Amino acid sequence: MCDLYYDRCDVVLSMKKLLLATCFLALSATAFSQNTSVPGKWWVEFTDKNNTPYCTCRPAEFLSARALERRATAGIAIEMNDVPVDPVYTDALRKKGAQLHSTSRWLNAAAVVADSATASSLRSLPFVKSVTYIGKHLRIKNPPNKPMKIRKPLKNIPQIAGSSSVFGYAGKQNSLLNVPMLHFAGHRGSGIWVAVMDGGFNLTDTMPFFDSVALQHRLYQGWDFVERDQAVYESAMHGTSVLSLMAANLPGYFVGTAPDATYFLIKTEDTGGEFPIEEANWIAGAEWADSVGVDVLTASLGYTLFNDTTLGHRHWELDGRTAIGSRGASIAATKGMIVLNSAGNEGDNAWRLVGVPADAPGILAVGATTSKNTRAAFSSVGPTRDGRIKPDLMAPGDMIVTAGNYGTELGLSSGTSLAAPMLAGGMASLWSAFPEKTAKEIIDAVYASADQNDRPDNERGYGLPDLSLAWLTMAGFYNMESANNAHEGLFAYNRAEGKLDLLLFEGGFSPLTRYELVDIMGNVHQPASVQVQENRLVQVSMYGFETLPPGMFRVRITNPGGQVVNYLSMVWK
């Protein structure tokens, strides 16, 4: 069983056994109520940045060239909340006896380690606005900066017998977001930087799923904001599973939604316990990602209740402006990044609502769907306290295939912690098709493609996106007002009858026209027979495909004059 302060345990079905994956849920803090000599963690907010040595006129001192370029493309100005906290203020905290854990330029604050007497003394400083207790100080468990293990590339990639799908066991879940068509067109996340915030990434430095991204120098340890070092390949497998949904690249066996993207791994969740300090870590991680120039930020973390029950959130706090984590996430969404966070797994218990920081405006709170596109019962719902719709979007999150616990082992897991990275990788692949676009333009296109964008609700938000539809629309290939595009087609597949129906918006077919199915590996599948019914709509029925393997196909039609037209189709069941 999960401990009470966890939200939902993701159940991992290994090829050999059932495992319980680490769950991540916690909540926010309020009270300045501790009276003890035992060190705790405290959130200190400052009144101003009046005498800071930094200036918005010299942003290169605290933001990378890539971060500045991203802002310039989106027309985002450098503001005072981009400027680091005044070092004179943090030095004064140290002189009082507090140990600095992290700072937040966005919220003009610092998280410190101190006993209650020291923390109380900080309130007397003229530039301190407030001091709030945010949890127990937990002992560091892992050795700092331990050396990375030696990666041994896989000699032979496992294959699925009888299948020609390049996506392997990830095919079905990727197809629910219509990611395969993006990949088929060559858009797999190249040039897009993705930051992943989680509780640890055990074995990511050795597992074959990540050979491509590591050996091509697209996998980086970011920072451990829990233990204050650069070691992130530790503490939990949860982040490893999350990463595999995006970065895995074993063709024919398991391919994620953005295998060509560049990844930065950030540890913000303390697996030793649940306290509001993790919200401060979330903000610190997001600020770090922003400063290095990340494009997409995804976190499978959420906070509602803590080990210390007096610090738990209340429903009235879910307005995006109250909890520390939500305040920081709201600002993160204004910096030109696409920010995604799991909605939460509270939908079938007493809490029901999304957690912190999923309530924040501007970020994409991602709920989980089943394979039938219904909301998974555990997926948290809205609205927020101020009446905004949550979740924002949905993605596959029920019985999802992920990397397992060793080598090329796979598992099954459920949770919105999987839905968020599924969509994050898909959006990275979409953005790679249009690198000149802004985060807002990509987000708007994804919203427009979602299946209930015209009737959003607090169960499924704006719905499940169709990322290929977003791509076709942005590229100008898809015109909703015209049915005369020679490359449009609707497909239906009936395995029992071995029949693939192609519905087209054009006629003129000859008895000598040749019809073929070509899979993503270039293999040609010939129909046993073809029937063509020509009316205002043309129905081409191809027979003899009872054993057609799951995957993506081109229907290749060659007329007697040698002209070739290709139509994309997918078959998954």
Coordinates of C-alpha atoms in Angstrom, one line a residue:
M1 CA 0.0 0.0 0.0
C2 CA 1.0 3.6 -0.4
D3 CA 1.6 5.7 2.7
L4 CA -1.3 8.0 3.4
Y5 CA 0.6 11.2 2.3
Y6 CA 1.1 9.8 -1.2
D7 CA -1.4 10.3 -3.8
R8 CA -1.8 7.2 -6.0
C9 CA 0.8 4.5 -6.5
D10 CA 1.5 3.8 -10.1
V11 CA 1.3 0.1 -10.5
V12 CA 4.2 -1.2 -12.7
L13 CA 3.6 -4.5 -14.4
S14 CA 7.0 -6.0 -15.2
M15 CA 7.4 -8.9 -17.6
K16 CA 8.1 -11.0 -14.5
K17 CA 6.3 -9.4 -11.5
L18 CA 4.1 -6.7 -10.1
L19 CA 5.9 -3.7 -8.6
L20 CA 4.8 -0.6 -6.9
A21 CA 6.4 2.5 -8.4
T22 CA 7.3 5.4 -6.3
C23 CA 4.4 8.0 -6.1
F24 CA 4.9 11.6 -5.8
L25 CA 2.4 13.9 -4.1
A26 CA 2.5 16.4 -1.4
L27 CA 1.3 19.9 -0.7
S28 CA 2.0 23.4 0.5
A29 CA 2.7 25.2 3.6
T30 CA 1.5 28.0 5.7
A31 CA 2.4 28.0 9.3
F32 CA 5.2 29.6 11.2
S33 CA 4.4 27.2 14.0
Q34 CA 7.5 25.2 14.9
N35 CA 9.3 25.8 18.1
T36 CA 12.3 23.5 18.2
S37 CA 16.1 23.5 18.0
V38 CA 15.9 20.8 15.4
P39 CA 16.7 22.4 12.0
G40 CA 13.8 22.8 9.6
K41 CA 13.3 24.4 6.2
W42 CA 11.9 27.9 5.9
W43 CA 10.6 30.1 3.1
V44 CA 11.9 33.7 3.4
E45 CA 10.4 36.4 1.1
F46 CA 12.1 39.7 0.6
T47 CA 10.5 43.1 0.2
D48 CA 12.4 44.4 -2.8
K49 CA 15.4 44.3 -5.2
N50 CA 16.1 48.0 -4.8
N51 CA 19.9 47.7 -4.4
T52 CA 20.6 44.6 -6.4
P53 CA 23.9 44.7 -8.4
Y54 CA 22.0 43.0 -11.3
C55 CA 20.1 45.0 -14.0
T56 CA 17.5 44.1 -16.6
C57 CA 19.8 46.0 -19.0
R58 CA 22.5 43.3 -18.6
P59 CA 20.4 40.1 -18.8
A60 CA 23.4 38.0 -20.1
E61 CA 24.7 38.0 -16.5
F62 CA 21.8 35.7 -15.4
L63 CA 20.2 34.3 -18.6
S64 CA 21.9 32.3 -21.3
A65 CA 22.0 33.4 -24.9
R66 CA 19.5 30.7 -25.8
A67 CA 17.1 31.9 -23.1
L68 CA 17.4 35.5 -24.4
E69 CA 16.8 34.3 -28.0
R70 CA 13.7 32.5 -26.9
R71 CA 12.4 35.6 -25.2
A72 CA 13.3 37.8 -28.2
T73 CA 11.4 35.5 -30.6
A74 CA 8.3 35.6 -28.5
G75 CA 8.6 39.3 -27.8
I76 CA 9.0 38.7 -24.0
A77 CA 10.7 41.6 -22.1
I78 CA 13.2 41.1 -19.4
E79 CA 11.5 42.0 -16.1
M80 CA 12.6 42.5 -12.5
N81 CA 11.3 39.1 -11.6
D82 CA 14.1 37.8 -13.9
V83 CA 16.7 39.5 -11.8
P84 CA 18.4 37.3 -9.1
V85 CA 17.7 38.1 -5.4
D86 CA 20.0 40.7 -3.8
P87 CA 23.2 38.9 -2.6
V88 CA 23.4 41.3 0.3
Y89 CA 20.1 39.9 1.6
T90 CA 21.2 36.3 1.3
D91 CA 24.5 37.1 3.0
A92 CA 22.5 38.7 5.9
L93 CA 20.5 35.4 6.3
R94 CA 23.8 33.5 6.5
K95 CA 25.2 35.9 9.1
K96 CA 22.1 35.2 11.2
G97 CA 23.0 31.5 11.1
A98 CA 20.6 30.3 8.4
Q99 CA 22.0 27.9 5.7
L100 CA 20.9 28.8 2.2
H101 CA 19.1 26.0 0.4
S102 CA 17.9 27.8 -2.8
T103 CA 16.7 31.2 -4.0
S104 CA 13.9 32.3 -6.3
R105 CA 14.4 35.3 -8.5
W106 CA 10.8 35.0 -9.7
L107 CA 9.3 35.2 -6.2
N108 CA 12.2 37.2 -4.6
A109 CA 12.7 34.7 -1.9
A110 CA 15.0 32.1 -0.4
A111 CA 14.6 28.7 1.1
V112 CA 16.9 28.2 4.1
V113 CA 17.7 25.6 6.8
A114 CA 17.5 26.9 10.3
D115 CA 16.2 26.1 13.8
S116 CA 13.1 27.9 14.9
A117 CA 15.0 30.6 16.9
T118 CA 17.2 31.5 14.0
A119 CA 14.2 31.5 11.7
S120 CA 12.4 33.8 14.0
S121 CA 15.3 36.2 14.2
L122 CA 15.2 36.6 10.4
R123 CA 11.9 38.4 10.7
S124 CA 13.7 41.3 12.3
L125 CA 15.7 42.1 9.2
P126 CA 14.2 45.2 7.5
F127 CA 14.1 43.6 4.0
V128 CA 12.4 40.4 5.1
K129 CA 8.7 40.4 4.3
S130 CA 7.7 37.0 5.7
V131 CA 9.2 33.7 7.1
T132 CA 7.2 30.5 6.7
Y133 CA 7.9 27.0 7.9
I134 CA 7.9 24.6 4.9
G135 CA 9.0 21.3 6.4
K136 CA 11.4 19.1 8.1
H137 CA 15.1 19.1 7.1
L138 CA 15.7 15.6 5.9
R139 CA 19.2 14.0 5.9
I140 CA 21.0 13.7 2.6
K141 CA 21.1 10.1 1.6
N142 CA 23.3 9.9 -1.5
P143 CA 27.0 10.6 -2.1
P144 CA 27.6 13.8 -3.9
N145 CA 28.5 13.8 -7.6
K146 CA 29.2 10.1 -7.8
P147 CA 30.8 9.1 -11.1
M148 CA 28.6 8.1 -14.0
K149 CA 28.5 4.5 -14.9
I150 CA 29.9 3.2 -18.2
R151 CA 27.2 2.8 -20.8
K152 CA 27.4 -0.5 -22.8
P153 CA 25.5 0.0 -26.1
L154 CA 23.0 -2.8 -27.0
K155 CA 24.3 -5.2 -29.6
N156 CA 20.9 -6.4 -30.8
I157 CA 17.6 -4.5 -30.3
P158 CA 14.7 -6.8 -29.3
Q159 CA 12.0 -7.0 -31.8
I160 CA 8.3 -7.9 -31.7
A161 CA 7.6 -11.0 -33.7
G162 CA 5.4 -10.4 -36.7
S163 CA 5.4 -6.6 -36.4
S164 CA 6.9 -4.0 -38.6
S165 CA 6.0 -1.0 -36.4
V166 CA 9.0 1.2 -35.7
F167 CA 7.4 2.2 -32.4
G168 CA 7.1 -1.3 -31.0
Y169 CA 5.3 -1.5 -27.7
A170 CA 4.9 2.3 -27.6
G171 CA 2.8 2.2 -30.9
K172 CA -0.7 2.2 -29.4
Q173 CA -0.1 4.9 -26.8
N174 CA 1.8 7.2 -29.3
S175 CA -1.0 6.8 -31.8
L176 CA -3.6 8.0 -29.3
L177 CA -1.9 11.5 -29.6
N178 CA -1.4 10.9 -33.4
V179 CA 2.4 11.2 -32.9
P180 CA 3.4 8.5 -35.5
M181 CA 2.5 10.8 -38.5
L182 CA 4.8 13.5 -37.1
H183 CA 7.6 11.0 -36.9
F184 CA 6.8 9.6 -40.3
A185 CA 7.3 13.2 -41.6
G186 CA 10.6 13.4 -39.9
H187 CA 9.6 15.5 -36.9
R188 CA 10.9 13.8 -33.8
G189 CA 12.0 16.7 -31.5
S190 CA 15.4 17.6 -33.1
G191 CA 16.6 20.9 -31.8
I192 CA 14.1 21.2 -29.0
W193 CA 15.4 21.3 -25.4
V194 CA 13.3 19.5 -22.8
A195 CA 13.7 19.7 -19.0
V196 CA 12.3 16.8 -16.9
M197 CA 11.7 17.5 -13.2
D198 CA 11.2 14.4 -11.0
G199 CA 12.5 12.6 -7.9
G200 CA 15.3 10.7 -9.5
F201 CA 16.5 8.9 -12.7
N202 CA 18.0 5.6 -11.5
L203 CA 19.8 3.6 -14.3
T204 CA 19.2 6.3 -16.9
D205 CA 23.0 6.3 -17.3
T206 CA 23.1 2.7 -18.3
M207 CA 19.7 1.5 -19.7
P208 CA 19.7 0.9 -23.5
F209 CA 16.5 2.9 -24.0
F210 CA 18.7 6.0 -23.8
D211 CA 21.7 4.9 -25.8
S212 CA 20.8 7.2 -28.7
V213 CA 20.2 10.3 -26.7
A214 CA 23.3 9.8 -24.5
L215 CA 25.8 8.8 -27.2
Q216 CA 24.7 11.7 -29.4
H217 CA 25.3 14.1 -26.4
R218 CA 21.7 15.0 -26.0
L219 CA 21.3 13.8 -22.3
Y220 CA 22.5 16.1 -19.5
Q221 CA 22.4 16.0 -15.7
G222 CA 21.0 19.3 -14.8
W223 CA 21.0 19.8 -11.0
D224 CA 19.8 18.1 -7.9
F225 CA 17.9 20.7 -6.0
V226 CA 17.2 18.3 -3.1
E227 CA 20.7 17.4 -2.2
R228 CA 22.4 20.4 -3.9
D229 CA 24.7 18.5 -6.2
Q230 CA 24.8 17.4 -9.9
A231 CA 23.9 13.7 -9.2
V232 CA 20.5 12.8 -10.6
Y233 CA 20.9 9.1 -11.5
E234 CA 19.7 8.1 -8.1
S235 CA 16.8 8.0 -5.6
A236 CA 14.0 6.7 -7.8
M237 CA 13.0 4.9 -11.0
H238 CA 10.0 7.2 -11.5
G239 CA 11.9 9.8 -13.5
T240 CA 13.4 7.1 -15.6
S241 CA 10.0 5.8 -16.6
V242 CA 8.8 9.3 -17.3
L243 CA 11.9 10.0 -19.5
S244 CA 11.4 6.8 -21.4
L245 CA 8.1 7.9 -22.7
M246 CA 9.8 10.7 -24.6
A247 CA 13.5 9.8 -25.1
A248 CA 13.5 6.1 -25.6
N249 CA 14.7 5.0 -29.0
L250 CA 14.9 1.3 -29.7
P251 CA 13.3 1.0 -33.2
G252 CA 10.9 -1.9 -33.5
Y253 CA 10.8 -2.4 -29.7
F254 CA 10.1 0.9 -27.9
V255 CA 10.3 4.5 -29.2
G256 CA 9.2 7.5 -27.3
T257 CA 7.3 10.6 -28.5
A258 CA 10.4 12.8 -29.0
P259 CA 13.5 10.6 -29.4
D260 CA 15.6 13.3 -31.2
A261 CA 15.1 16.0 -28.5
T262 CA 17.8 17.1 -26.1
Y263 CA 17.1 16.4 -22.4
F264 CA 18.0 18.0 -19.1
L265 CA 17.3 16.0 -15.9
I266 CA 16.4 17.9 -12.8
K267 CA 15.8 16.4 -9.4
T268 CA 13.4 18.4 -7.2
E269 CA 11.3 15.7 -5.4
D270 CA 12.7 14.5 -2.1
T271 CA 11.8 10.8 -1.9
G272 CA 12.5 10.7 1.8
G273 CA 9.3 12.5 2.7
E274 CA 6.6 14.9 1.6
F275 CA 7.0 18.6 2.6
P276 CA 6.3 22.0 1.0
I277 CA 10.1 22.5 0.5
E278 CA 9.5 20.4 -2.7
E279 CA 7.4 23.3 -4.1
A280 CA 10.4 25.6 -3.5
N281 CA 12.6 23.0 -5.3
W282 CA 10.1 22.9 -8.2
I283 CA 10.5 26.6 -8.6
A284 CA 14.2 26.5 -8.4
G285 CA 14.3 23.7 -11.0
A286 CA 12.0 25.7 -13.3
E287 CA 14.1 28.8 -13.0
W288 CA 17.3 26.8 -13.8
A289 CA 15.6 25.4 -16.9
D290 CA 14.5 28.8 -18.0
S291 CA 17.9 30.3 -17.5
V292 CA 19.7 27.7 -19.7
G293 CA 17.2 28.1 -22.5
V294 CA 14.9 25.1 -22.2
D295 CA 11.9 25.0 -24.6
V296 CA 9.7 22.5 -22.9
L297 CA 9.5 21.9 -19.2
T298 CA 7.5 18.8 -17.8
A299 CA 7.0 17.7 -14.2
S300 CA 5.1 14.7 -13.0
L301 CA 4.7 16.1 -9.5
G302 CA 1.9 17.4 -7.4
Y303 CA 1.2 18.6 -3.9
T304 CA -2.0 18.4 -1.8
L305 CA -1.1 16.7 1.6
F306 CA 2.2 16.4 3.5
N307 CA 3.8 14.2 6.2
D308 CA 3.1 17.2 8.5
T309 CA -0.7 17.4 8.2
T310 CA -0.8 20.9 9.5
L311 CA 1.0 22.1 6.3
G312 CA -1.5 20.5 3.8
H313 CA -3.3 22.5 1.2
R314 CA -7.0 23.3 1.2
H315 CA -9.4 23.5 -1.7
W316 CA -9.7 27.3 -1.3
E317 CA -6.0 27.6 -2.0
L318 CA -6.3 26.3 -5.6
D319 CA -6.4 29.7 -7.2
G320 CA -3.0 29.7 -8.8
R321 CA -2.0 32.7 -6.6
T322 CA -1.7 31.2 -3.0
A323 CA 0.5 28.2 -2.9
I324 CA 4.2 28.8 -3.3
G325 CA 4.5 26.2 -6.1
S326 CA 1.6 27.6 -8.1
R327 CA 2.9 31.2 -7.8
G328 CA 6.2 30.1 -9.3
A329 CA 4.6 27.9 -12.0
S330 CA 2.4 30.9 -13.1
I331 CA 5.5 32.9 -13.7
A332 CA 7.3 30.0 -15.5
A333 CA 4.4 30.0 -18.0
T334 CA 5.2 33.6 -19.0
K335 CA 8.8 33.1 -20.0
G336 CA 8.4 31.5 -23.4
M337 CA 8.5 27.9 -22.4
I338 CA 5.8 25.2 -22.8
V339 CA 5.2 24.2 -19.1
L340 CA 3.4 20.9 -18.4
N341 CA 2.5 19.3 -15.1
S342 CA 0.6 16.2 -14.2
A343 CA -3.0 17.1 -13.1
G344 CA -2.9 14.7 -10.2
N345 CA -4.3 11.2 -9.4
E346 CA -7.0 12.2 -6.9
G347 CA -10.1 11.9 -9.2
D348 CA -11.5 8.8 -7.4
N349 CA -10.9 9.9 -3.8
A350 CA -12.2 12.6 -1.4
W351 CA -9.8 15.3 -2.7
R352 CA -10.8 14.9 -6.4
L353 CA -9.3 18.2 -7.6
V354 CA -6.0 19.0 -9.3
G355 CA -3.1 19.7 -7.0
V356 CA -0.4 22.3 -6.8
P357 CA 1.0 23.5 -9.1
A358 CA -1.5 22.2 -11.7
D359 CA -3.9 24.9 -10.6
A360 CA -1.6 27.6 -11.9
P361 CA -2.8 29.7 -14.9
G362 CA -0.7 29.4 -18.1
I363 CA 0.7 25.9 -17.5
L364 CA -0.8 22.8 -19.1
A365 CA -2.2 20.6 -16.4
V366 CA -2.4 17.2 -18.1
G367 CA -5.1 14.6 -17.2
A368 CA -5.0 11.0 -18.1
T369 CA -7.2 9.1 -20.6
T370 CA -7.8 5.4 -21.1
S371 CA -7.1 3.7 -24.4
K372 CA -10.7 4.4 -25.2
N373 CA -10.2 8.2 -24.7
T374 CA -12.4 8.4 -21.6
R375 CA -11.0 10.1 -18.5
A376 CA -9.2 7.6 -16.3
A377 CA -11.1 7.4 -13.0
F378 CA -8.1 8.5 -11.0
S379 CA -7.4 11.6 -13.1
S380 CA -8.0 14.7 -11.0
V381 CA -10.6 17.2 -12.1
G382 CA -11.4 20.9 -11.8
P383 CA -12.3 23.7 -11.5
T384 CA -9.9 25.9 -9.7
R385 CA -11.0 28.0 -6.8
D386 CA -11.4 31.0 -9.1
G387 CA -13.4 29.1 -11.7
R388 CA -10.9 28.2 -14.3
I389 CA -11.2 24.9 -16.2
K390 CA -8.7 22.2 -15.2
P391 CA -7.2 20.0 -16.4
D392 CA -6.2 21.8 -19.5
L393 CA -5.5 18.9 -21.8
M394 CA -5.5 15.1 -21.7
A395 CA -3.0 12.4 -22.8
P396 CA -2.8 8.7 -22.5
G397 CA -2.1 7.7 -18.9
D398 CA -3.8 4.4 -18.2
M399 CA -1.9 1.1 -18.6
I400 CA 1.0 2.9 -20.3
V401 CA 4.1 1.0 -21.4
T402 CA 7.3 2.4 -19.9
A403 CA 10.9 1.4 -19.3
G404 CA 11.1 -1.3 -16.6
N405 CA 13.6 -1.7 -13.9
Y406 CA 16.5 -3.3 -15.7
G407 CA 18.0 -3.5 -19.2
T408 CA 15.4 -3.6 -21.9
E409 CA 12.6 -4.8 -19.4
L410 CA 9.3 -3.0 -20.0
G411 CA 6.4 -2.4 -17.6
L412 CA 2.9 -1.1 -17.4
S413 CA 2.0 1.9 -15.3
S414 CA -0.9 4.2 -14.8
G415 CA -1.1 7.9 -13.6
T416 CA -1.2 11.5 -14.8
S417 CA 2.6 11.4 -14.2
L418 CA 2.7 9.5 -17.5
A419 CA 0.2 11.6 -19.4
A420 CA 2.3 14.8 -18.9
P421 CA 5.5 13.5 -20.5
M422 CA 3.5 11.7 -23.3
L423 CA 2.1 15.1 -24.3
A424 CA 5.4 17.0 -23.6
G425 CA 7.3 14.8 -26.0
G426 CA 4.6 15.0 -28.6
M427 CA 4.6 18.8 -28.4
A428 CA 8.4 18.8 -28.6
S429 CA 8.2 16.8 -31.9
L430 CA 5.5 19.2 -33.1
W431 CA 7.7 22.3 -32.3
S432 CA 10.6 20.7 -34.1
A433 CA 8.6 21.0 -37.3
F434 CA 8.2 24.8 -36.7
P435 CA 11.3 25.9 -34.8
E436 CA 10.5 29.5 -35.7
K437 CA 7.2 29.4 -33.9
T438 CA 6.7 30.6 -30.3
A439 CA 5.5 28.5 -27.4
K440 CA 2.2 30.2 -27.5
E441 CA 1.7 29.4 -31.2
I442 CA 2.4 25.7 -30.5
I443 CA 0.1 25.7 -27.5
D444 CA -2.7 27.4 -29.4
A445 CA -2.4 24.8 -32.3
V446 CA -2.5 21.9 -29.8
Y447 CA -5.6 23.3 -28.1
A448 CA -7.3 23.8 -31.5
S449 CA -6.6 20.1 -32.3
A450 CA -8.1 18.8 -29.1
D451 CA -11.2 16.7 -29.3
Q452 CA -13.4 19.0 -27.2
N453 CA -11.8 22.3 -27.8
D454 CA -15.2 23.9 -28.5
R455 CA -16.8 22.4 -25.3
P456 CA -14.3 22.2 -22.5
D457 CA -15.3 20.8 -19.1
N458 CA -13.7 20.1 -15.8
E459 CA -13.4 16.3 -16.4
R460 CA -11.3 16.3 -19.6
G461 CA -10.5 20.0 -20.0
Y462 CA -10.1 20.8 -23.8
G463 CA -9.7 17.1 -24.4
L464 CA -7.2 14.8 -26.2
P465 CA -5.0 16.6 -28.8
D466 CA -4.4 15.3 -32.3
L467 CA -0.8 16.4 -32.9
S468 CA -0.8 15.4 -36.5
L469 CA -3.9 17.5 -37.1
A470 CA -2.1 20.4 -35.4
W471 CA 0.9 19.8 -37.7
L472 CA -1.2 19.6 -40.8
T473 CA -3.1 22.7 -39.9
M474 CA 0.1 24.7 -39.0
A475 CA 1.8 23.6 -42.2
G476 CA -1.2 24.5 -44.4
F477 CA -1.8 21.0 -45.6
Y478 CA -5.2 20.7 -43.9
N479 CA -8.0 23.0 -44.9
M480 CA -11.2 22.5 -42.9
E481 CA -13.2 24.4 -45.5
S482 CA -12.1 22.4 -48.5
A483 CA -12.7 18.7 -49.2
N484 CA -10.8 18.8 -52.5
N485 CA -7.3 18.1 -51.2
A486 CA -6.1 15.1 -53.3
H487 CA -4.0 13.9 -50.3
E488 CA -6.8 13.7 -47.8
G489 CA -8.4 10.4 -46.9
L490 CA -10.4 8.7 -44.1
F491 CA -9.7 5.1 -43.2
A492 CA -11.5 2.2 -41.5
Y493 CA -10.0 -1.2 -40.8
N494 CA -11.9 -4.4 -40.0
R495 CA -9.5 -7.2 -39.1
A496 CA -12.2 -9.8 -39.0
E497 CA -13.0 -9.1 -42.7
G498 CA -9.4 -8.3 -43.6
K499 CA -10.7 -5.1 -45.1
L500 CA -9.2 -1.6 -45.3
D501 CA -11.6 1.1 -46.5
L502 CA -10.2 4.4 -47.9
L503 CA -12.7 7.2 -48.4
L504 CA -11.4 9.9 -50.8
F505 CA -12.7 13.2 -52.1
E506 CA -11.9 12.5 -55.8
G507 CA -12.7 10.1 -58.5
G508 CA -11.2 9.0 -61.9
F509 CA -9.9 5.6 -61.0
S510 CA -9.1 3.1 -63.7
P511 CA -9.3 -0.7 -63.6
L512 CA -5.5 -0.6 -64.2
T513 CA -4.8 1.5 -61.1
R514 CA -2.5 -0.3 -58.7
Y515 CA -3.1 -0.2 -54.9
E516 CA -0.5 -1.1 -52.3
L517 CA 0.1 -0.7 -48.6
V518 CA 3.7 0.3 -47.7
D519 CA 4.7 0.2 -44.0
I520 CA 7.2 2.5 -42.3
M521 CA 10.1 0.1 -43.1
G522 CA 9.3 0.1 -46.8
N523 CA 7.7 -3.3 -47.0
V524 CA 4.9 -3.6 -49.5
H525 CA 1.6 -5.4 -48.6
Q526 CA -0.5 -6.3 -51.7
P527 CA -4.3 -6.5 -51.3
A528 CA -5.9 -9.8 -52.5
S529 CA -8.6 -7.7 -54.2
V530 CA -9.9 -4.2 -54.6
Q531 CA -13.3 -2.7 -55.0
V532 CA -13.9 0.9 -56.0
Q533 CA -17.3 2.6 -55.5
E534 CA -17.4 6.0 -57.2
N535 CA -20.0 8.5 -56.1
R536 CA -19.4 12.1 -54.8
L537 CA -17.2 10.3 -52.3
V538 CA -15.0 7.4 -53.6
Q539 CA -14.7 4.3 -51.4
V540 CA -11.8 2.1 -52.1
S541 CA -12.1 -1.2 -50.3
M542 CA -9.0 -3.4 -50.1
Y543 CA -9.2 -7.0 -49.0
G544 CA -6.8 -9.7 -47.7
F545 CA -5.4 -7.9 -44.7
E546 CA -6.5 -10.2 -41.9
T547 CA -2.9 -10.5 -40.6
L548 CA -1.8 -6.9 -41.1
P549 CA 0.5 -6.0 -38.2
P550 CA -0.1 -2.8 -36.2
G551 CA 1.7 0.2 -37.5
M552 CA 1.7 3.2 -39.8
F553 CA 1.2 2.6 -43.6
R554 CA 1.1 4.6 -46.8
V555 CA -1.6 3.6 -49.2
R556 CA 0.2 4.0 -52.5
I557 CA -2.0 4.5 -55.5
T558 CA -0.3 4.3 -59.0
N559 CA -2.4 5.3 -62.0
P560 CA -1.8 3.8 -65.5
G561 CA 0.3 6.8 -66.5
G562 CA 2.7 6.2 -63.6
Q563 CA 1.5 9.0 -61.3
V564 CA 1.7 8.1 -57.7
V565 CA -0.4 9.4 -54.8
N566 CA 0.3 8.4 -51.2
Y567 CA -2.2 8.5 -48.3
L568 CA -1.2 7.9 -44.7
S569 CA -3.1 5.4 -42.6
M570 CA -2.6 3.7 -39.2
V571 CA -3.7 0.3 -38.1
W572 CA -3.5 -0.5 -34.4
K573 CA -5.9 -3.4 -33.6

